[in-house]
Amino acid sequence: MSGSIIIQNILHLSGGSHHMKLEIMDRRSRFEDFENEYRDSKAYLRRARQFLKDGQDHSIVFNVASLALERYLVALCYLHDMEPYNHNYNCLMDTVEMFMKVPAELNKEIRSLDQIFDICSLDHYYHGEPDIADMERVLSMCDAVEELFDQTKIESIRSSLAP
C-alpha cells in the first residue's frame, strides 16, 4: 500500500493525470482486502459452529471462533479504510473506535479476550485455558460484531467498484 501512496505523490507532484485512477486502485485493493477478511471470518465462524455441533472440545471451538472474531474486526477496519496497528483485541478495538461507536458491553467483552491470549511478550508468554462460558461468549461476540457491518455501505462500494 505504501508503494502506491508514493506513486500517487510522485504523479501528483509531476502533474500526472493518473492520480485519481491510482486512488481508485488503492480503494479497490483495500475493498478486496475487506472482502477476503469478511469471507474468511464467516468461514471460521461456520467452522466453529460445525465443530460445536460435531462435539469437538470447547477449547477448539473457542480458538476457531476467536479467529473469526479477529477477522471480523480486521474486515470492519478495512471497510472503513483503516489499518489496525496490531491484531490483538485491544488494538483492534482501539482502531474500530476511531470510526464507530461500539456498544460498551460488547467492547468490554472483546477486549477481555486479551486476558486469555496474553501473547504479546515472549518473555512472559501466557495462554489461558478458555472454559465453556468463554466459548459461548466468543460465539456471541461474533454474532454481535456481524451486526456492526453496514450492508448498505458494502453494497454501495461494491457497485462503485464494479467494472
Coordinates of C-alpha atoms in Angstrom, one line a residue:
M1 CA 0.0 0.0 0.0
S2 CA 2.8 2.5 0.8
G3 CA 4.3 2.0 -2.6
S4 CA 1.0 3.1 -4.2
I5 CA 0.9 6.1 -2.0
I6 CA 4.5 7.1 -3.1
I7 CA 3.5 6.6 -6.7
Q8 CA 0.4 8.8 -6.1
N9 CA 2.5 11.6 -4.6
I10 CA 5.1 11.4 -7.4
L11 CA 2.3 11.6 -10.1
H12 CA 0.6 14.4 -8.2
L13 CA 3.8 16.4 -7.8
S14 CA 4.7 15.9 -11.5
G15 CA 1.2 16.9 -12.6
G16 CA 0.4 13.3 -13.7
S17 CA -3.2 12.7 -14.8
H18 CA -3.4 9.2 -13.4
H19 CA -3.6 10.3 -9.7
M20 CA -7.4 9.6 -9.5
K21 CA -7.0 6.2 -11.1
L22 CA -4.4 5.2 -8.6
E23 CA -6.6 6.3 -5.7
I24 CA -9.4 4.1 -7.1
M25 CA -7.0 1.2 -7.4
D26 CA -6.0 1.6 -3.8
R27 CA -9.7 1.7 -2.8
R28 CA -10.3 -1.4 -4.9
S29 CA -7.4 -3.1 -3.3
R30 CA -8.5 -2.2 0.2
F31 CA -12.0 -3.3 -0.5
E32 CA -10.6 -6.6 -1.8
D33 CA -8.8 -7.0 1.5
F34 CA -12.1 -6.3 3.2
E35 CA -13.9 -8.9 1.1
N36 CA -11.3 -11.5 1.8
E37 CA -11.3 -10.9 5.6
Y38 CA -15.1 -10.8 5.7
R39 CA -15.4 -14.0 3.8
D40 CA -12.8 -15.7 5.9
S41 CA -14.4 -14.5 9.2
K42 CA -17.7 -16.1 8.1
A43 CA -15.9 -19.3 7.1
Y44 CA -14.2 -19.5 10.5
L45 CA -17.4 -18.9 12.3
R46 CA -19.2 -21.6 10.3
R47 CA -16.4 -24.0 11.1
A48 CA -16.5 -23.1 14.8
R49 CA -20.3 -23.8 14.8
Q50 CA -19.7 -27.0 12.9
F51 CA -17.1 -28.1 15.4
L52 CA -19.5 -27.4 18.3
K53 CA -22.3 -29.4 16.6
D54 CA -19.8 -32.2 16.0
G55 CA -18.9 -32.3 19.7
Q56 CA -15.4 -31.0 19.4
D57 CA -13.7 -29.8 22.6
H58 CA -14.9 -26.3 23.7
S59 CA -11.3 -25.0 23.5
I60 CA -11.1 -25.9 19.8
V61 CA -14.4 -24.2 19.2
F62 CA -13.2 -21.2 21.2
N63 CA -10.0 -20.9 19.3
V64 CA -11.6 -21.1 15.8
A65 CA -14.3 -18.6 16.9
S66 CA -11.6 -16.3 18.2
L67 CA -10.0 -16.3 14.8
A68 CA -13.4 -15.5 13.3
L69 CA -13.8 -12.6 15.6
E70 CA -10.3 -11.3 14.8
R71 CA -11.1 -11.5 11.1
Y72 CA -14.4 -9.7 11.6
L73 CA -12.7 -6.8 13.3
V74 CA -9.9 -6.6 10.7
A75 CA -12.6 -6.6 8.0
L76 CA -14.5 -3.9 9.8
C77 CA -11.3 -1.8 9.8
Y78 CA -10.7 -2.4 6.1
L79 CA -14.3 -1.5 5.3
H80 CA -13.6 1.9 6.9
D81 CA -10.2 2.2 5.2
M82 CA -8.3 1.8 8.5
E83 CA -5.2 -0.3 9.1
P84 CA -5.2 -1.8 12.5
Y85 CA -1.9 -1.2 14.4
N86 CA -1.9 -4.8 15.7
H87 CA -4.2 -7.7 15.7
N88 CA -4.7 -8.2 19.5
Y89 CA -8.2 -7.4 20.6
N90 CA -7.4 -4.2 22.4
C91 CA -5.6 -2.7 19.4
L92 CA -8.3 -3.9 17.0
M93 CA -11.0 -2.2 19.2
D94 CA -8.9 1.0 19.5
T95 CA -8.9 1.1 15.7
V96 CA -12.6 0.3 15.4
E97 CA -13.5 3.1 17.9
M98 CA -11.8 5.6 15.6
F99 CA -14.7 5.3 13.2
M100 CA -17.7 3.8 15.1
K101 CA -19.3 3.6 18.5
V102 CA -19.4 0.0 19.7
P103 CA -21.8 -0.9 22.4
A104 CA -19.9 -0.6 25.7
E105 CA -20.6 -4.2 26.9
L106 CA -19.5 -5.7 23.5
N107 CA -16.4 -3.5 23.6
K108 CA -15.5 -4.7 27.1
E109 CA -16.2 -8.4 26.2
I110 CA -14.0 -8.3 23.1
R111 CA -11.1 -6.5 25.0
S112 CA -11.4 -9.2 27.8
L113 CA -10.2 -11.8 25.3
D114 CA -6.6 -10.4 25.5
Q115 CA -6.5 -11.8 29.1
I116 CA -6.8 -15.3 27.6
F117 CA -4.5 -14.5 24.7
D118 CA -1.8 -12.6 26.5
I119 CA 0.9 -13.5 24.0
C120 CA 2.4 -10.0 23.4
S121 CA 5.5 -10.8 25.4
L122 CA 7.8 -13.7 24.5
D123 CA 9.4 -13.4 28.0
H124 CA 6.2 -13.8 29.8
Y125 CA 4.1 -15.8 27.4
Y126 CA 0.7 -16.9 28.8
H127 CA -2.2 -18.6 27.1
G128 CA -5.2 -19.1 29.4
E129 CA -7.5 -22.0 29.2
P130 CA -10.9 -21.0 27.9
D131 CA -13.9 -22.6 29.6
I132 CA -17.3 -23.4 28.1
A133 CA -18.6 -19.9 29.0
D134 CA -15.7 -18.3 27.1
M135 CA -16.6 -20.4 24.1
E136 CA -20.2 -19.2 24.3
R137 CA -19.1 -15.6 24.8
V138 CA -16.9 -15.5 21.8
L139 CA -19.6 -17.1 19.5
S140 CA -22.0 -14.4 20.8
M141 CA -19.4 -11.7 20.2
C142 CA -19.0 -12.8 16.6
D143 CA -22.8 -12.5 16.1
A144 CA -22.8 -9.0 17.6
V145 CA -19.9 -7.8 15.5
E146 CA -21.5 -9.1 12.4
E147 CA -24.4 -6.7 13.2
L148 CA -21.9 -3.8 13.1
F149 CA -21.3 -4.2 9.3
D150 CA -23.3 -1.6 7.3
Q151 CA -24.6 -3.8 4.5
T152 CA -25.8 -0.7 2.5
K153 CA -22.2 0.7 2.6
I154 CA -20.8 -2.7 1.5
E155 CA -23.2 -2.9 -1.5
S156 CA -22.6 0.8 -2.4
I157 CA -18.8 0.2 -2.5
R158 CA -19.2 -3.0 -4.5
S159 CA -21.4 -1.1 -7.0
S160 CA -19.0 1.8 -7.3
L161 CA -16.1 -0.5 -8.0
A162 CA -17.9 -2.8 -10.4
P163 CA -16.4 -2.7 -13.9

